[in-house]
mmCIF file of C-alpha atoms in Angstrom:
data_model
loop_
_atom_site.group_PDB
_atom_site.id
_atom_site.type_symbol
_atom_site.label_atom_id
_atom_site.label_comp_id
_atom_site.label_asym_id
_atom_site.label_seq_id
_atom_site.Cartn_x
_atom_site.Cartn_y
_atom_site.Cartn_z
ATOM 1 C CA MET V 169 4.813 41.776 -26.841
ATOM 2 C CA LEU V 170 6.048 39.020 -24.943
ATOM 3 C CA ASN V 171 9.081 40.490 -24.105
ATOM 4 C CA ASN V 172 6.616 43.715 -22.651
ATOM 5 C CA TRP V 173 4.085 41.350 -20.486
ATOM 6 C CA LEU V 174 7.552 39.900 -18.751
ATOM 7 C CA LYS V 175 8.874 43.180 -18.033
ATOM 8 C CA ILE V 176 5.730 44.350 -16.615
ATOM 9 C CA ALA V 177 5.506 41.069 -14.508
ATOM 10 C CA PHE V 178 8.929 41.312 -13.067
ATOM 11 C CA ILE V 179 8.475 45.258 -12.127
ATOM 12 C CA ASN V 180 5.698 44.201 -10.296
ATOM 13 C CA TYR V 181 7.109 41.141 -8.327
ATOM 14 C CA LYS V 182 9.997 44.160 -7.301
ATOM 15 C CA LYS V 183 7.113 46.822 -6.091
ATOM 16 C CA ASN V 184 5.325 43.433 -4.171
ATOM 17 C CA TRP V 185 8.050 41.052 -3.281
ATOM 18 C CA LEU V 186 6.346 39.882 0.139
ATOM 19 C CA SER V 187 2.561 38.552 -1.595
ATOM 20 C CA THR V 188 5.098 37.171 -4.872
ATOM 21 C CA ILE V 189 6.815 34.990 -1.824
ATOM 22 C CA ILE V 190 3.288 34.333 -0.007
ATOM 23 C CA ASN V 191 1.833 33.168 -3.631
ATOM 24 C CA LEU V 192 4.951 31.216 -4.680
ATOM 25 C CA PHE V 193 4.970 29.596 -1.295
ATOM 26 C CA GLY V 194 1.380 29.119 -1.482
ATOM 27 C CA LEU V 195 1.226 27.248 -5.027
ATOM 28 C CA THR V 196 4.446 25.388 -3.820
ATOM 29 C CA ILE V 197 2.530 23.459 -0.894
ATOM 30 C CA GLY V 198 -0.727 23.555 -2.825
ATOM 31 C CA LEU V 199 0.694 21.559 -5.839
ATOM 32 C CA THR V 200 3.050 19.504 -3.359
ATOM 33 C CA GLY V 201 -0.420 18.604 -1.467
ATOM 34 C CA PHE V 202 -1.753 17.518 -5.002
ATOM 35 C CA MET V 203 1.050 15.308 -5.790
ATOM 36 C CA LEU V 204 1.363 13.558 -2.463
ATOM 37 C CA ILE V 205 -2.524 12.960 -2.795
ATOM 38 C CA LEU V 206 -2.320 11.896 -6.643
ATOM 39 C CA MET V 207 0.645 9.261 -5.578
ATOM 40 C CA HIS V 208 -0.866 7.226 -2.517
ATOM 41 C CA TRP V 209 -4.185 7.199 -4.933
ATOM 42 C CA ASN V 210 -2.621 5.660 -7.815
ATOM 43 C CA ASP V 211 -0.834 3.435 -4.901
ATOM 44 C CA GLU V 212 -3.860 2.461 -3.693
ATOM 45 C CA GLU V 213 -5.411 1.826 -6.694
ATOM 46 C CA SER V 214 -2.364 -0.290 -8.010
ATOM 47 C CA TYR V 215 -2.815 -2.821 -4.884
ATOM 48 C CA GLU V 216 -3.342 -6.552 -5.752
ATOM 49 C CA LYS V 217 -3.762 -5.474 -9.504
ATOM 50 C CA TRP V 218 -0.999 -7.807 -10.823
ATOM 51 C CA ASN V 219 -3.007 -11.308 -8.895
ATOM 52 C CA PRO V 220 -5.575 -12.771 -12.022
ATOM 53 C CA LYS V 221 -7.288 -14.221 -9.127
ATOM 54 C CA LYS V 222 -7.678 -10.652 -6.746
ATOM 55 C CA ASP V 223 -11.659 -11.719 -7.133
ATOM 56 C CA LEU V 224 -11.962 -14.563 -5.459
ATOM 57 C CA ILE V 225 -9.457 -13.664 -2.370
ATOM 58 C CA TYR V 226 -11.108 -12.370 0.475
ATOM 59 C CA GLY V 227 -9.552 -11.214 3.898
ATOM 60 C CA SER V 228 -11.307 -12.058 7.373
ATOM 61 C CA GLN V 229 -11.105 -10.719 10.464
ATOM 62 C CA ILE V 230 -11.717 -11.663 14.382
ATOM 63 C CA TYR V 231 -14.011 -9.015 16.738
ATOM 64 C CA ASN V 232 -12.692 -9.122 20.587
ATOM 65 C CA LYS V 233 -16.049 -8.176 22.205
ATOM 66 C CA LYS V 234 -13.931 -7.621 25.451
ATOM 67 C CA ASP V 235 -11.913 -5.277 24.055
ATOM 68 C CA ASN V 236 -14.236 -4.019 21.517
ATOM 69 C CA ALA V 237 -11.833 -4.827 18.653
ATOM 70 C CA TYR V 238 -11.190 -6.587 15.425
ATOM 71 C CA GLY V 239 -7.807 -8.396 15.043
ATOM 72 C CA ALA V 240 -5.762 -8.720 11.955
ATOM 73 C CA THR V 241 -5.132 -12.705 12.295
ATOM 74 C CA ILE V 242 -7.375 -16.171 12.375
ATOM 75 C CA PRO V 243 -6.571 -18.953 13.923
ATOM 76 C CA TYR V 244 -6.179 -22.469 12.227
ATOM 77 C CA ILE V 245 -8.749 -24.632 13.330
ATOM 78 C CA MET V 246 -11.236 -21.585 12.734
ATOM 79 C CA ALA V 247 -9.761 -21.513 8.863
ATOM 80 C CA GLU V 248 -9.442 -25.172 8.848
ATOM 81 C CA ARG V 249 -13.476 -25.237 10.035
ATOM 82 C CA ALA V 250 -14.676 -21.950 7.600
ATOM 83 C CA VAL V 251 -13.759 -24.614 4.875
ATOM 84 C CA LYS V 252 -15.856 -27.535 6.150
ATOM 85 C CA VAL V 253 -18.988 -25.290 7.441
ATOM 86 C CA ILE V 254 -18.992 -22.415 4.744
ATOM 87 C CA PRO V 255 -19.552 -24.007 1.450
ATOM 88 C CA GLU V 256 -18.076 -20.001 -0.309
ATOM 89 C CA VAL V 257 -14.866 -21.026 1.127
ATOM 90 C CA LYS V 258 -12.843 -23.145 -1.153
ATOM 91 C CA ASP V 259 -9.044 -22.629 0.847
ATOM 92 C CA TYR V 260 -7.780 -20.127 3.270
ATOM 93 C CA VAL V 261 -3.867 -18.869 3.675
ATOM 94 C CA LEU V 262 -2.775 -18.243 6.716
ATOM 95 C CA PHE V 263 0.066 -15.338 7.347
ATOM 96 C CA ASN V 264 1.754 -14.482 10.120
ATOM 97 C CA GLY V 265 5.166 -12.885 12.285
ATOM 98 C CA SER V 266 5.714 -9.936 9.607
ATOM 99 C CA GLY V 267 9.459 -9.110 10.068
ATOM 100 C CA VAL V 268 11.008 -12.324 11.218
ATOM 101 C CA GLY V 269 13.775 -12.758 10.209
ATOM 102 C CA TYR V 270 15.523 -16.388 8.690
ATOM 103 C CA LYS V 271 18.589 -18.608 8.251
ATOM 104 C CA MET V 272 18.865 -20.636 4.734
ATOM 105 C CA THR V 273 21.638 -22.729 4.360
ATOM 106 C CA THR V 274 22.287 -25.473 1.466
ATOM 107 C CA LYS V 275 25.157 -27.348 0.480
ATOM 108 C CA LYS V 276 26.888 -24.329 -0.816
ATOM 109 C CA LYS V 277 25.276 -20.983 0.720
ATOM 110 C CA THR V 278 23.895 -19.631 3.598
ATOM 111 C CA VAL V 279 22.192 -16.638 3.365
ATOM 112 C CA PHE V 280 20.248 -14.594 5.778
ATOM 113 C CA GLN V 281 16.385 -13.521 4.596
ATOM 114 C CA LYS V 282 15.393 -10.138 6.572
ATOM 115 C CA ASP V 283 11.324 -9.129 7.072
ATOM 116 C CA GLY V 284 10.219 -12.960 6.102
ATOM 117 C CA MET V 285 6.626 -13.756 7.172
ATOM 118 C CA LEU V 286 5.324 -17.057 7.979
ATOM 119 C CA VAL V 287 2.598 -18.158 5.849
ATOM 120 C CA SER V 288 0.866 -21.982 5.460
ATOM 121 C CA GLY V 289 1.619 -24.353 3.163
ATOM 122 C CA ASN V 290 -0.605 -23.301 0.186
ATOM 123 C CA PHE V 291 -0.170 -19.570 -0.070
ATOM 124 C CA PHE V 292 1.054 -20.090 -4.190
ATOM 125 C CA ASN V 293 -2.438 -21.088 -5.118
ATOM 126 C CA PHE V 294 -3.437 -17.701 -3.665
ATOM 127 C CA PHE V 295 -0.469 -15.172 -5.142
ATOM 128 C CA PRO V 296 1.168 -16.932 -8.398
ATOM 129 C CA PHE V 297 5.011 -15.316 -7.731
ATOM 130 C CA ASN V 298 7.104 -17.116 -10.503
#
């Protein structure tokens, strides 16, 4: 019975080859789009899940009224002042310079690290890397 169905299907595919190609192309595009969206959603959902302190970490931005735009970084003085003035703020970490390269030298070895980042000294209080 399955053999007969397959024969009938292939006969119809040969007769209507253009609609078969259009259907297969549409199915391919649809499944590819679904898989890309699913991969992106999974990536967004897994972001920072590894950090046990993720519920206690917040980001802040500066609003530039003149340009009507938000900035991604805040100055050191503002972060220091926020700890003193705002009771909910316990500590801060600052990031700067994505893509910076550094030459690190020890007595035995010299290594060049590409795509580094400048951070404040308490970075490991927020992000517990081993």
